[in-house]
Short mmCIF file of C-alpha atoms in Angstrom, two decimals:
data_model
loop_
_atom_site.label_atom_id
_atom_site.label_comp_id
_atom_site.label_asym_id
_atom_site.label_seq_id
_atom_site.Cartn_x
_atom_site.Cartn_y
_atom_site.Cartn_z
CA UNK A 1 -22.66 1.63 -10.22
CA UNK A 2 -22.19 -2.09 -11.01
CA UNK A 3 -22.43 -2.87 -14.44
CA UNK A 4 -22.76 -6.54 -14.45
CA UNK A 5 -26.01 -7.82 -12.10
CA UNK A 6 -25.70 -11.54 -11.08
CA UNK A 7 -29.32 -13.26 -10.20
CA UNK A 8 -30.17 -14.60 -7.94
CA UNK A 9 -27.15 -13.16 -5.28
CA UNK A 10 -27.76 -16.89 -2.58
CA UNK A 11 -28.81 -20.15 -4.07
CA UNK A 12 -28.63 -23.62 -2.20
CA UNK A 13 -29.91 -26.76 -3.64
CA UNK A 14 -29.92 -30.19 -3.06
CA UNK A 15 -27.29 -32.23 -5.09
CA UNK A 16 -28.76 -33.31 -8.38
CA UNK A 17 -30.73 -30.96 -9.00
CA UNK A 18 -30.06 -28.36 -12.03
CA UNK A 19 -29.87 -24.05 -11.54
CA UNK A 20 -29.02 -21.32 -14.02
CA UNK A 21 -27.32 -18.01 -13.08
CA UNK A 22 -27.82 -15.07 -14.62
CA UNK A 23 -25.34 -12.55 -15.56
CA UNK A 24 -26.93 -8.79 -16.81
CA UNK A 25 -25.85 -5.08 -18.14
CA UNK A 26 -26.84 -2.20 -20.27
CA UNK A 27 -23.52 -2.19 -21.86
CA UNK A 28 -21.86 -4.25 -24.63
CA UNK A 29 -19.37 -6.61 -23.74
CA UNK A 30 -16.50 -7.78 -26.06
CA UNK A 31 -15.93 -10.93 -24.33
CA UNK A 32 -17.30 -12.44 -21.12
CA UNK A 33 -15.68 -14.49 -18.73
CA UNK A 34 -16.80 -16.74 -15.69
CA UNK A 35 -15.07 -17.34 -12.74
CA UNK A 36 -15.80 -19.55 -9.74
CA UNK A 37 -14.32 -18.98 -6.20
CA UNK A 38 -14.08 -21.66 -3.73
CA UNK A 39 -13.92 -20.36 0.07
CA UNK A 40 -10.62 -19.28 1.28
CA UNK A 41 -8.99 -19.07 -2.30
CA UNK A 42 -8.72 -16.52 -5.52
CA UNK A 43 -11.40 -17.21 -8.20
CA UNK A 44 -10.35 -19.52 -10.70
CA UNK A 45 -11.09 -18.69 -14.49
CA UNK A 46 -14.03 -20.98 -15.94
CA UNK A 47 -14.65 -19.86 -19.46
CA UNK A 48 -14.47 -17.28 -21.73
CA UNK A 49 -17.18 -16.09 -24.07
CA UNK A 50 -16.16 -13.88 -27.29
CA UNK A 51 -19.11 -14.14 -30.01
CA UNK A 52 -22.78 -12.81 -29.30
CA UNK A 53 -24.71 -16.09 -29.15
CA UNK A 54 -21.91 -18.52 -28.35
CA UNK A 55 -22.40 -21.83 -26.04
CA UNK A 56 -19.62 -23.09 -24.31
CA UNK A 57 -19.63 -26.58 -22.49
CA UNK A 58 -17.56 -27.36 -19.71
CA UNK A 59 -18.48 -31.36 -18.16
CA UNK A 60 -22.11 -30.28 -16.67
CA UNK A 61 -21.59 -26.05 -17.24
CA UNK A 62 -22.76 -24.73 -19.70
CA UNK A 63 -22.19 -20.90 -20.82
CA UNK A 64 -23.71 -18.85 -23.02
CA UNK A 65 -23.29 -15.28 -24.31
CA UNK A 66 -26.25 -13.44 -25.31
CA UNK A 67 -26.67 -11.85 -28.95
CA UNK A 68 -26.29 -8.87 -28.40
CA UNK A 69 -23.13 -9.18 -25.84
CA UNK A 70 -24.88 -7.77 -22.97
CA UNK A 71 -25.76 -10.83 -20.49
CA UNK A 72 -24.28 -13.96 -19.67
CA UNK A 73 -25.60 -17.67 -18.26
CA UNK A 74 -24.37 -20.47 -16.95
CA UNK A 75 -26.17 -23.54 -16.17
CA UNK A 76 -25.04 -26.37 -14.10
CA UNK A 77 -26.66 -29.81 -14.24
CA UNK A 78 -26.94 -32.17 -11.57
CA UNK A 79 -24.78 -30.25 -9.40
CA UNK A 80 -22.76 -31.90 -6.83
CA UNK A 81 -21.59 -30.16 -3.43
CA UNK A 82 -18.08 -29.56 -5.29
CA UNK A 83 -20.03 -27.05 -7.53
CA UNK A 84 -20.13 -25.04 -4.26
CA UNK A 85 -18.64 -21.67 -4.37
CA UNK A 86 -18.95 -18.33 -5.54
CA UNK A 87 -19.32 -17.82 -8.91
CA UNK A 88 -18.45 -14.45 -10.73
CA UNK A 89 -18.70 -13.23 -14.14
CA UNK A 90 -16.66 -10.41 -14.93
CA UNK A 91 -15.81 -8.73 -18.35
CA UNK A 92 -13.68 -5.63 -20.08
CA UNK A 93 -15.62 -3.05 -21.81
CA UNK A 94 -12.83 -0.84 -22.91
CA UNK A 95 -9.81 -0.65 -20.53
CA UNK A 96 -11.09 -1.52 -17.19
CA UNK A 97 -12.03 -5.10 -16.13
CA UNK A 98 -15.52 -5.12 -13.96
CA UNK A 99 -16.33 -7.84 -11.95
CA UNK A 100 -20.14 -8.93 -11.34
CA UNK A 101 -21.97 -9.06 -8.50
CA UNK A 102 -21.80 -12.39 -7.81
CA UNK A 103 -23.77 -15.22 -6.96
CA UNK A 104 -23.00 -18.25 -3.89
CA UNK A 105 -24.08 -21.46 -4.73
CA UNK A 106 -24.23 -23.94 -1.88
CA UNK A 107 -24.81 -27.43 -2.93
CA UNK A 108 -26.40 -29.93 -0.33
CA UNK A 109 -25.61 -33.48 -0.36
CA UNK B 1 3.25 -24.67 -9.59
CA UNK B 2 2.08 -21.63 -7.94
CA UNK B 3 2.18 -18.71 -10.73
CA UNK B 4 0.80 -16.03 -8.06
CA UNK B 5 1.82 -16.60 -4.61
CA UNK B 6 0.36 -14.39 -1.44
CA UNK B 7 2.01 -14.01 1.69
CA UNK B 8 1.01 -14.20 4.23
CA UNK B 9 -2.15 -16.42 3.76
CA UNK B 10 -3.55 -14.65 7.48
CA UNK B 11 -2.60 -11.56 8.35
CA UNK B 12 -3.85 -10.48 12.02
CA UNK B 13 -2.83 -7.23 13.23
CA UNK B 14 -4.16 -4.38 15.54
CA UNK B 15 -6.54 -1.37 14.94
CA UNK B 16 -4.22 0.96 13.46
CA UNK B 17 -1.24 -0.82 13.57
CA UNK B 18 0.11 -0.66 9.48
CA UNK B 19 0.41 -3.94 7.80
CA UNK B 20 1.94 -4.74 4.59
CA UNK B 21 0.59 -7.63 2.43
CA UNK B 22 2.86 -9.20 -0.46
CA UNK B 23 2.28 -10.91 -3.93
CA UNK B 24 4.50 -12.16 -6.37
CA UNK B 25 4.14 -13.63 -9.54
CA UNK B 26 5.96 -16.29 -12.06
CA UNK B 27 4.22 -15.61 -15.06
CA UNK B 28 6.05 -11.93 -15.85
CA UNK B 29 3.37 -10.21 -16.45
CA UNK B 30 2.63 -6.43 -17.05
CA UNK B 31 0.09 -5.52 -14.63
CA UNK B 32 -0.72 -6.27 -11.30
CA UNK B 33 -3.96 -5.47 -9.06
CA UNK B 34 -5.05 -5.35 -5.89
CA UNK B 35 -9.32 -6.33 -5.11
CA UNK B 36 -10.61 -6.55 -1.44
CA UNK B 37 -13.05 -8.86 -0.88
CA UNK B 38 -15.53 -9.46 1.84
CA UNK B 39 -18.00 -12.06 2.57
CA UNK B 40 -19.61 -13.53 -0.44
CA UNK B 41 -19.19 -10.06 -2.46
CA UNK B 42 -17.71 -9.60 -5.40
CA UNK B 43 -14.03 -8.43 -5.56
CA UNK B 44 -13.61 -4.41 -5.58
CA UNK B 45 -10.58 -3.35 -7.32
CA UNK B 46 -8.17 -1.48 -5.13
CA UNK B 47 -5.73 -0.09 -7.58
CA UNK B 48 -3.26 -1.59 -10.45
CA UNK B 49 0.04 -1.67 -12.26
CA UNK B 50 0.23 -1.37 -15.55
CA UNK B 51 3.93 -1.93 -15.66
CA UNK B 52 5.49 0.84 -12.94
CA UNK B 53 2.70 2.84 -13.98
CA UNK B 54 0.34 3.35 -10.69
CA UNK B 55 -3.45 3.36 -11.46
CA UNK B 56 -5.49 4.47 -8.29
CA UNK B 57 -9.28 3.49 -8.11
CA UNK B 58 -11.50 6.88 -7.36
CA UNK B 59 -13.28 5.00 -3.84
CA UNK B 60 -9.81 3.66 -3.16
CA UNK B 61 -9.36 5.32 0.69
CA UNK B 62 -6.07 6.94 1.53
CA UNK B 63 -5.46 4.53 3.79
CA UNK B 64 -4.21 1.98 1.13
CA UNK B 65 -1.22 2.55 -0.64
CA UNK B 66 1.05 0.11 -3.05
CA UNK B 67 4.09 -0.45 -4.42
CA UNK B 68 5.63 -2.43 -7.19
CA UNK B 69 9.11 -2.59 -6.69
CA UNK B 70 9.82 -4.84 -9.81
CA UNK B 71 7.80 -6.71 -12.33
CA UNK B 72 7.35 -9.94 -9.48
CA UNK B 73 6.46 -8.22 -6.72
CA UNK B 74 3.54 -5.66 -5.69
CA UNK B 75 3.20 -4.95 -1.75
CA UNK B 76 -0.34 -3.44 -0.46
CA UNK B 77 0.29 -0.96 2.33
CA UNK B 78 -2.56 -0.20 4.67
CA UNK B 79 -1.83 2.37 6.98
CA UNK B 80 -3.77 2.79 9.87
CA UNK B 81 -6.02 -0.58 9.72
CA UNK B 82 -9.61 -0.10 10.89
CA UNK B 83 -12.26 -2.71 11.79
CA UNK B 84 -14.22 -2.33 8.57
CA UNK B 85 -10.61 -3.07 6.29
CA UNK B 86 -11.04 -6.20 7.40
CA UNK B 87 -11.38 -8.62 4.72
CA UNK B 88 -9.61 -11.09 1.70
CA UNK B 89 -7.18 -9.31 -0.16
CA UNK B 90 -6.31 -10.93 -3.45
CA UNK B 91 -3.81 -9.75 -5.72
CA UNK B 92 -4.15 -10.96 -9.71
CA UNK B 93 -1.60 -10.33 -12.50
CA UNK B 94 -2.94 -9.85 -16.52
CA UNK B 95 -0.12 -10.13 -19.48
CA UNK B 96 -1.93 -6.59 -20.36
CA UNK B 97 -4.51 -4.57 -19.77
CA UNK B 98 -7.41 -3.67 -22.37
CA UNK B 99 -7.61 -7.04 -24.72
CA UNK B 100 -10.79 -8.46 -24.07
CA UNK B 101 -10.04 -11.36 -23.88
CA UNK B 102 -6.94 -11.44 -21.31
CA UNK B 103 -7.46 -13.16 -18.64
CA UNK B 104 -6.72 -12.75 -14.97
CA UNK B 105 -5.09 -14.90 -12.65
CA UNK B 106 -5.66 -14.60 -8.94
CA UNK B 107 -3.31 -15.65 -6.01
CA UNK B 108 -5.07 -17.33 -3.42
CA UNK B 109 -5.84 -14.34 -0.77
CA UNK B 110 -4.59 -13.14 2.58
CA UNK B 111 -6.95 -13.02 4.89
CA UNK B 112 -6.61 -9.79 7.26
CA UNK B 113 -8.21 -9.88 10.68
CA UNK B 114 -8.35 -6.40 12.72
CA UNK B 115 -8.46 -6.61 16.19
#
């Protein structure tokens, strides 16, 4: 059972161009985080998300946490072919952390 | 400066022939996990350390087995390696486990080849 859906799972674009990936559950969250994974390495923390509602900017992501604490996005704009990776949200409901299912981004030049 | 450090960074080895993959840490924290990852999937947690206490996931074959001889290190034992164990193996350290917001810090992976 995964708890945390990422949509869409693939997504390539052409550099410039903006994209928005979804991160979904049933359950309630206490915090959120986002990671991003580059190939051949560990992910790498992005962000953290706390409050239902909260936006977080980082350069050209943005992250937000959903009202009720149960879904996730991040949007990139104008993405450039160093936003490619894997990107995962993940988050602890209780003691266990759960990761999502992840979506690749490949950015074209 | 490298806070959680993998060795080796490519593992090879031969179906069935047991491997052992090592991961230390600098930031002295209490738990350490192991995920496997394969292509362009998520991470699936392995098993953890919450201090010396040993934390086994349910889907977690037999096959893998670990051991945390002090707070730096944490070795992943696979016994009998099979095709399908193929994969990255990444091991990530957390000061604790349960605040929501503690964070997780990832070594960069060993990547394990079966022949």
């Amino acid at each position: 059972t995964q708890l945390l859906k990422q949509s869409p799972q693939f997504l390539s674009i052409q550099e410039g161009e903006n994209l928005t990936v979804y991160c979904n559950s049933s359950s309630v969250f206490s915090s959120l985080q986002w990671y991003r994974q580059e190939p051949g390495e560990g992910p790498v923390l992005l962000v953290t998300v706390v409050t239902g509602g909260e936006v977080k900017k980082l350069k050209r992501l943005t992250f937000q946490f959903g009202d009720a604490r149960k879904d996730s996005s991040l949007h990139i704009t104008a993405a450039q072919p160093g936003d490619t990776g894997l990107y995962l949200c993940a988050g602890v409901p209780g003691n266990q952390f759960y990761f999502g299912t992840g979506t690749s981004l490949t950015v074209i030049p | 400066d490298a806070m959680v450090i993998q060795n080796p960074r490519y593992q090879v080895t031969q179906f069935g022939k047991p491997v052992t993959l090592s991961c230390s840490q600098t930031l002295n924290h209490n738990v350490m996990y192991w995920y496997q990852q394969k292509s362009s999937q998520a991470p699936k947690l392995l098993f953890h350390y919450y201090d010396k206490d040993f934390n086994n996931e349910a889907d977690t074959p037999d096959n893998f087995q670990s051991r945390r001889p002090n707070t730096s290190f944490c070795f992943l034992d696979i016994r009998s390696p099979g095709l399908g164990d193929a994969a990255m193996y990444l091991c990530a350290t957390s000061r604790n486990r349960g605040p929501s917001t503690d964070t997780q810090y990832f070594g960069p992976g060993t990547r394990l080849t079966v022949l």
